[in-house]
Structures are given as structure tokens and as C-alpha cells.
Amino acid sequence: MLKFTCCDEIRQFRSSDHAQSLRGITRGYERECLRVDDGGRLAQTPHPRTLGSKLTHPWITTDYAEALLEFITPPSQDPAFPLDFLRDIHRFTVRQMREETMWAGSMPCVVGDDKDIAIADYGSSNSAMMKVVYREGLGLRYGRHMQTIAGAHYNWSLPDDFWAILKGCCSGTGSMQDFVSERYFGLIRNFLRFGWL
């Protein structure tokens, strides 16, 4: 059980040099968008080869559908870097797409029937087949239309030294991993409550 309230912990951080540990926060983005043809319909073409292998490319891949692009930025401690990187990925991708464009909204374009939504094809390796089987299962469970909703994700994590300091302030017991997981879940549960922090 934690001994301090959030306000006590903030006071303890402010009264020492512990706040410096927050400079190591890392963040990154993931953004999904559908490829569409010039009529605003879901693209029926394969993932453009000029974008690299969707199975192994670290920054440009597909999510559920063959036409659902996913852009992933590397984590960074520089707050501006992920957005700049995402912009560069977008610019590169736009230059590679000839007859198609990226759908801007998160709700899908004109899609058609489930059969018109091709599941992403990653090849024939074991890891590729696992991805395909997983996506087939999602399609059966939720329907393929549901899997064409695109989103943006903001990934954010606190540095290891922050967690070590906080665990000491809270007299936390148990493993560091359990402590960190418990606190992240607490942060998620209380995001709206403590969002102003």
C-alpha cells in the first residue's frame, strides 16, 4: 500500500533534485490511415513495394488491412522529434503513392463489403503467418469493417531513474516491474483526474 498521496509525492519531488529525472520522458507516435483510390474508395492494391517490407520496416507497416498504413516513430526524449519524424514519413509515403492518397479521417472511406477488405499479407514465414491468422481472427470476431477504423496513438513513458526515485519516496515493496506496472495502471485510471499535472 502506498503511504503518500499524489500531493505529498509532488512536494517531495519539488523539494529535492528529483524533478530532473523527468527530463528523460520518452514519447512517440503511431498513426494509421487508409490508402484510397482517386474515387475515395478503399485501395485494392498491395502495399506499395517502394515503402519497404511491411513485415520488417521499423516505421512504415500495415495494421489490420492491406490498405491500412501504419506509421511508427522511434521513441525520443526530444518532444519535437516524433512529430517531425512523422511528418517526414508522411512526405516520403505521399511521394511513393502514384494513383492513391491517404484518407485523412479515422472513420473509413467507402469500403464496400467485408470481402472487399483484404487482410494485410505479410508473406509466408512463421511470423508473417501468425500476423495473418491473428487478423483473420479479429475479422471473424469483430468484422472487417470495424478493423478499418484508423487511429493515432501517443506513446509516453517515464525514465527508469524516475521509477527508482518514486519507489523510494513511496517506500514501495515488491519488484520494480510490479511497482512500475501498478503505477502506470493507476495513471491510466486517473488520467482525467490528474491530467492537469
JSON list of N, CA and C in Angstrom, two decimals, residues 63-65 118-139:
[
{"chain": "A", "resi": 63, "resn": "ASP", "atom": "N", "xyz": [-1.56, -2.12, -40.61]},
{"chain": "A", "resi": 63, "resn": "ASP", "atom": "CA", "xyz": [-2.21, -2.57, -39.38]},
{"chain": "A", "resi": 63, "resn": "ASP", "atom": "C", "xyz": [-3.06, -3.79, -39.73]},
{"chain": "A", "resi": 64, "resn": "TYR", "atom": "N", "xyz": [-4.36, -3.67, -39.73]},
{"chain": "A", "resi": 64, "resn": "TYR", "atom": "CA", "xyz": [-5.22, -4.82, -39.99]},
{"chain": "A", "resi": 64, "resn": "TYR", "atom": "C", "xyz": [-5.28, -5.16, -41.48]},
{"chain": "A", "resi": 65, "resn": "ALA", "atom": "N", "xyz": [-5.64, -4.16, -42.26]},
{"chain": "A", "resi": 65, "resn": "ALA", "atom": "CA", "xyz": [-5.91, -4.38, -43.68]},
{"chain": "A", "resi": 65, "resn": "ALA", "atom": "C", "xyz": [-4.68, -4.06, -44.54]},
{"chain": "A", "resi": 118, "resn": "ALA", "atom": "N", "xyz": [-9.16, -6.48, -47.88]},
{"chain": "A", "resi": 118, "resn": "ALA", "atom": "CA", "xyz": [-8.11, -7.50, -47.86]},
{"chain": "A", "resi": 118, "resn": "ALA", "atom": "C", "xyz": [-7.30, -7.39, -46.56]},
{"chain": "A", "resi": 119, "resn": "ILE", "atom": "N", "xyz": [-7.15, -8.53, -45.89]},
{"chain": "A", "resi": 119, "resn": "ILE", "atom": "CA", "xyz": [-6.30, -8.57, -44.70]},
{"chain": "A", "resi": 119, "resn": "ILE", "atom": "C", "xyz": [-4.86, -8.39, -45.15]},
{"chain": "A", "resi": 120, "resn": "ALA", "atom": "N", "xyz": [-4.08, -7.69, -44.34]},
{"chain": "A", "resi": 120, "resn": "ALA", "atom": "CA", "xyz": [-2.67, -7.48, -44.67]},
{"chain": "A", "resi": 120, "resn": "ALA", "atom": "C", "xyz": [-1.96, -8.82, -44.89]},
{"chain": "A", "resi": 121, "resn": "ASP", "atom": "N", "xyz": [-1.22, -8.90, -45.97]},
{"chain": "A", "resi": 121, "resn": "ASP", "atom": "CA", "xyz": [-0.47, -10.11, -46.33]},
{"chain": "A", "resi": 121, "resn": "ASP", "atom": "C", "xyz": [1.00, -9.85, -46.05]},
{"chain": "A", "resi": 122, "resn": "TYR", "atom": "N", "xyz": [1.56, -10.58, -45.10]},
{"chain": "A", "resi": 122, "resn": "TYR", "atom": "CA", "xyz": [2.95, -10.36, -44.68]},
{"chain": "A", "resi": 122, "resn": "TYR", "atom": "C", "xyz": [3.92, -11.38, -45.26]},
{"chain": "A", "resi": 123, "resn": "GLY", "atom": "N", "xyz": [3.44, -12.31, -46.06]},
{"chain": "A", "resi": 123, "resn": "GLY", "atom": "CA", "xyz": [4.32, -13.31, -46.63]},
{"chain": "A", "resi": 123, "resn": "GLY", "atom": "C", "xyz": [4.05, -14.68, -46.05]},
{"chain": "A", "resi": 124, "resn": "SER", "atom": "N", "xyz": [5.05, -15.59, -46.16]},
{"chain": "A", "resi": 124, "resn": "SER", "atom": "CA", "xyz": [4.83, -16.99, -45.78]},
{"chain": "A", "resi": 124, "resn": "SER", "atom": "C", "xyz": [5.69, -17.46, -44.61]},
{"chain": "A", "resi": 125, "resn": "SER", "atom": "N", "xyz": [6.48, -16.59, -44.01]},
{"chain": "A", "resi": 125, "resn": "SER", "atom": "CA", "xyz": [7.29, -17.01, -42.86]},
{"chain": "A", "resi": 125, "resn": "SER", "atom": "C", "xyz": [6.36, -17.27, -41.66]},
{"chain": "A", "resi": 126, "resn": "ASN", "atom": "N", "xyz": [6.89, -17.94, -40.64]},
{"chain": "A", "resi": 126, "resn": "ASN", "atom": "CA", "xyz": [6.08, -18.22, -39.45]},
{"chain": "A", "resi": 126, "resn": "ASN", "atom": "C", "xyz": [5.56, -16.94, -38.81]},
{"chain": "A", "resi": 127, "resn": "SER", "atom": "N", "xyz": [6.42, -15.94, -38.64]},
{"chain": "A", "resi": 127, "resn": "SER", "atom": "CA", "xyz": [5.97, -14.69, -38.01]},
{"chain": "A", "resi": 127, "resn": "SER", "atom": "C", "xyz": [4.94, -13.98, -38.89]},
{"chain": "A", "resi": 128, "resn": "ALA", "atom": "N", "xyz": [5.10, -14.07, -40.21]},
{"chain": "A", "resi": 128, "resn": "ALA", "atom": "CA", "xyz": [4.12, -13.47, -41.12]},
{"chain": "A", "resi": 128, "resn": "ALA", "atom": "C", "xyz": [2.78, -14.17, -41.00]},
{"chain": "A", "resi": 129, "resn": "MET", "atom": "N", "xyz": [2.79, -15.50, -40.97]},
{"chain": "A", "resi": 129, "resn": "MET", "atom": "CA", "xyz": [1.55, -16.26, -40.87]},
{"chain": "A", "resi": 129, "resn": "MET", "atom": "C", "xyz": [0.84, -16.01, -39.54]},
{"chain": "A", "resi": 130, "resn": "MET", "atom": "N", "xyz": [1.60, -15.83, -38.46]},
{"chain": "A", "resi": 130, "resn": "MET", "atom": "CA", "xyz": [0.99, -15.52, -37.17]},
{"chain": "A", "resi": 130, "resn": "MET", "atom": "C", "xyz": [0.23, -14.20, -37.24]},
{"chain": "A", "resi": 131, "resn": "LYS", "atom": "N", "xyz": [0.80, -13.22, -37.92]},
{"chain": "A", "resi": 131, "resn": "LYS", "atom": "CA", "xyz": [0.12, -11.93, -38.07]},
{"chain": "A", "resi": 131, "resn": "LYS", "atom": "C", "xyz": [-1.17, -12.08, -38.88]},
{"chain": "A", "resi": 132, "resn": "VAL", "atom": "N", "xyz": [-1.13, -12.88, -39.93]},
{"chain": "A", "resi": 132, "resn": "VAL", "atom": "CA", "xyz": [-2.30, -13.08, -40.77]},
{"chain": "A", "resi": 132, "resn": "VAL", "atom": "C", "xyz": [-3.40, -13.81, -40.00]},
{"chain": "A", "resi": 133, "resn": "VAL", "atom": "N", "xyz": [-3.04, -14.87, -39.31]},
{"chain": "A", "resi": 133, "resn": "VAL", "atom": "CA", "xyz": [-4.03, -15.65, -38.54]},
{"chain": "A", "resi": 133, "resn": "VAL", "atom": "C", "xyz": [-4.68, -14.76, -37.47]},
{"chain": "A", "resi": 134, "resn": "TYR", "atom": "N", "xyz": [-3.87, -13.95, -36.80]},
{"chain": "A", "resi": 134, "resn": "TYR", "atom": "CA", "xyz": [-4.39, -13.03, -35.79]},
{"chain": "A", "resi": 134, "resn": "TYR", "atom": "C", "xyz": [-5.42, -12.08, -36.41]},
{"chain": "A", "resi": 135, "resn": "ARG", "atom": "N", "xyz": [-5.12, -11.54, -37.58]},
{"chain": "A", "resi": 135, "resn": "ARG", "atom": "CA", "xyz": [-6.03, -10.61, -38.24]},
{"chain": "A", "resi": 135, "resn": "ARG", "atom": "C", "xyz": [-7.29, -11.31, -38.76]},
{"chain": "A", "resi": 136, "resn": "GLU", "atom": "N", "xyz": [-7.15, -12.55, -39.21]},
{"chain": "A", "resi": 136, "resn": "GLU", "atom": "CA", "xyz": [-8.34, -13.31, -39.60]},
{"chain": "A", "resi": 136, "resn": "GLU", "atom": "C", "xyz": [-9.27, -13.49, -38.41]},
{"chain": "A", "resi": 137, "resn": "GLY", "atom": "N", "xyz": [-8.69, -13.77, -37.25]},
{"chain": "A", "resi": 137, "resn": "GLY", "atom": "CA", "xyz": [-9.48, -13.91, -36.02]},
{"chain": "A", "resi": 137, "resn": "GLY", "atom": "C", "xyz": [-10.20, -12.62, -35.66]},
{"chain": "A", "resi": 138, "resn": "LEU", "atom": "N", "xyz": [-9.51, -11.49, -35.77]},
{"chain": "A", "resi": 138, "resn": "LEU", "atom": "CA", "xyz": [-10.15, -10.20, -35.49]},
{"chain": "A", "resi": 138, "resn": "LEU", "atom": "C", "xyz": [-11.32, -9.96, -36.44]},
{"chain": "A", "resi": 139, "resn": "GLY", "atom": "N", "xyz": [-11.12, -10.31, -37.71]},
{"chain": "A", "resi": 139, "resn": "GLY", "atom": "CA", "xyz": [-12.17, -10.14, -38.70]},
{"chain": "A", "resi": 139, "resn": "GLY", "atom": "C", "xyz": [-13.39, -10.98, -38.38]}
]
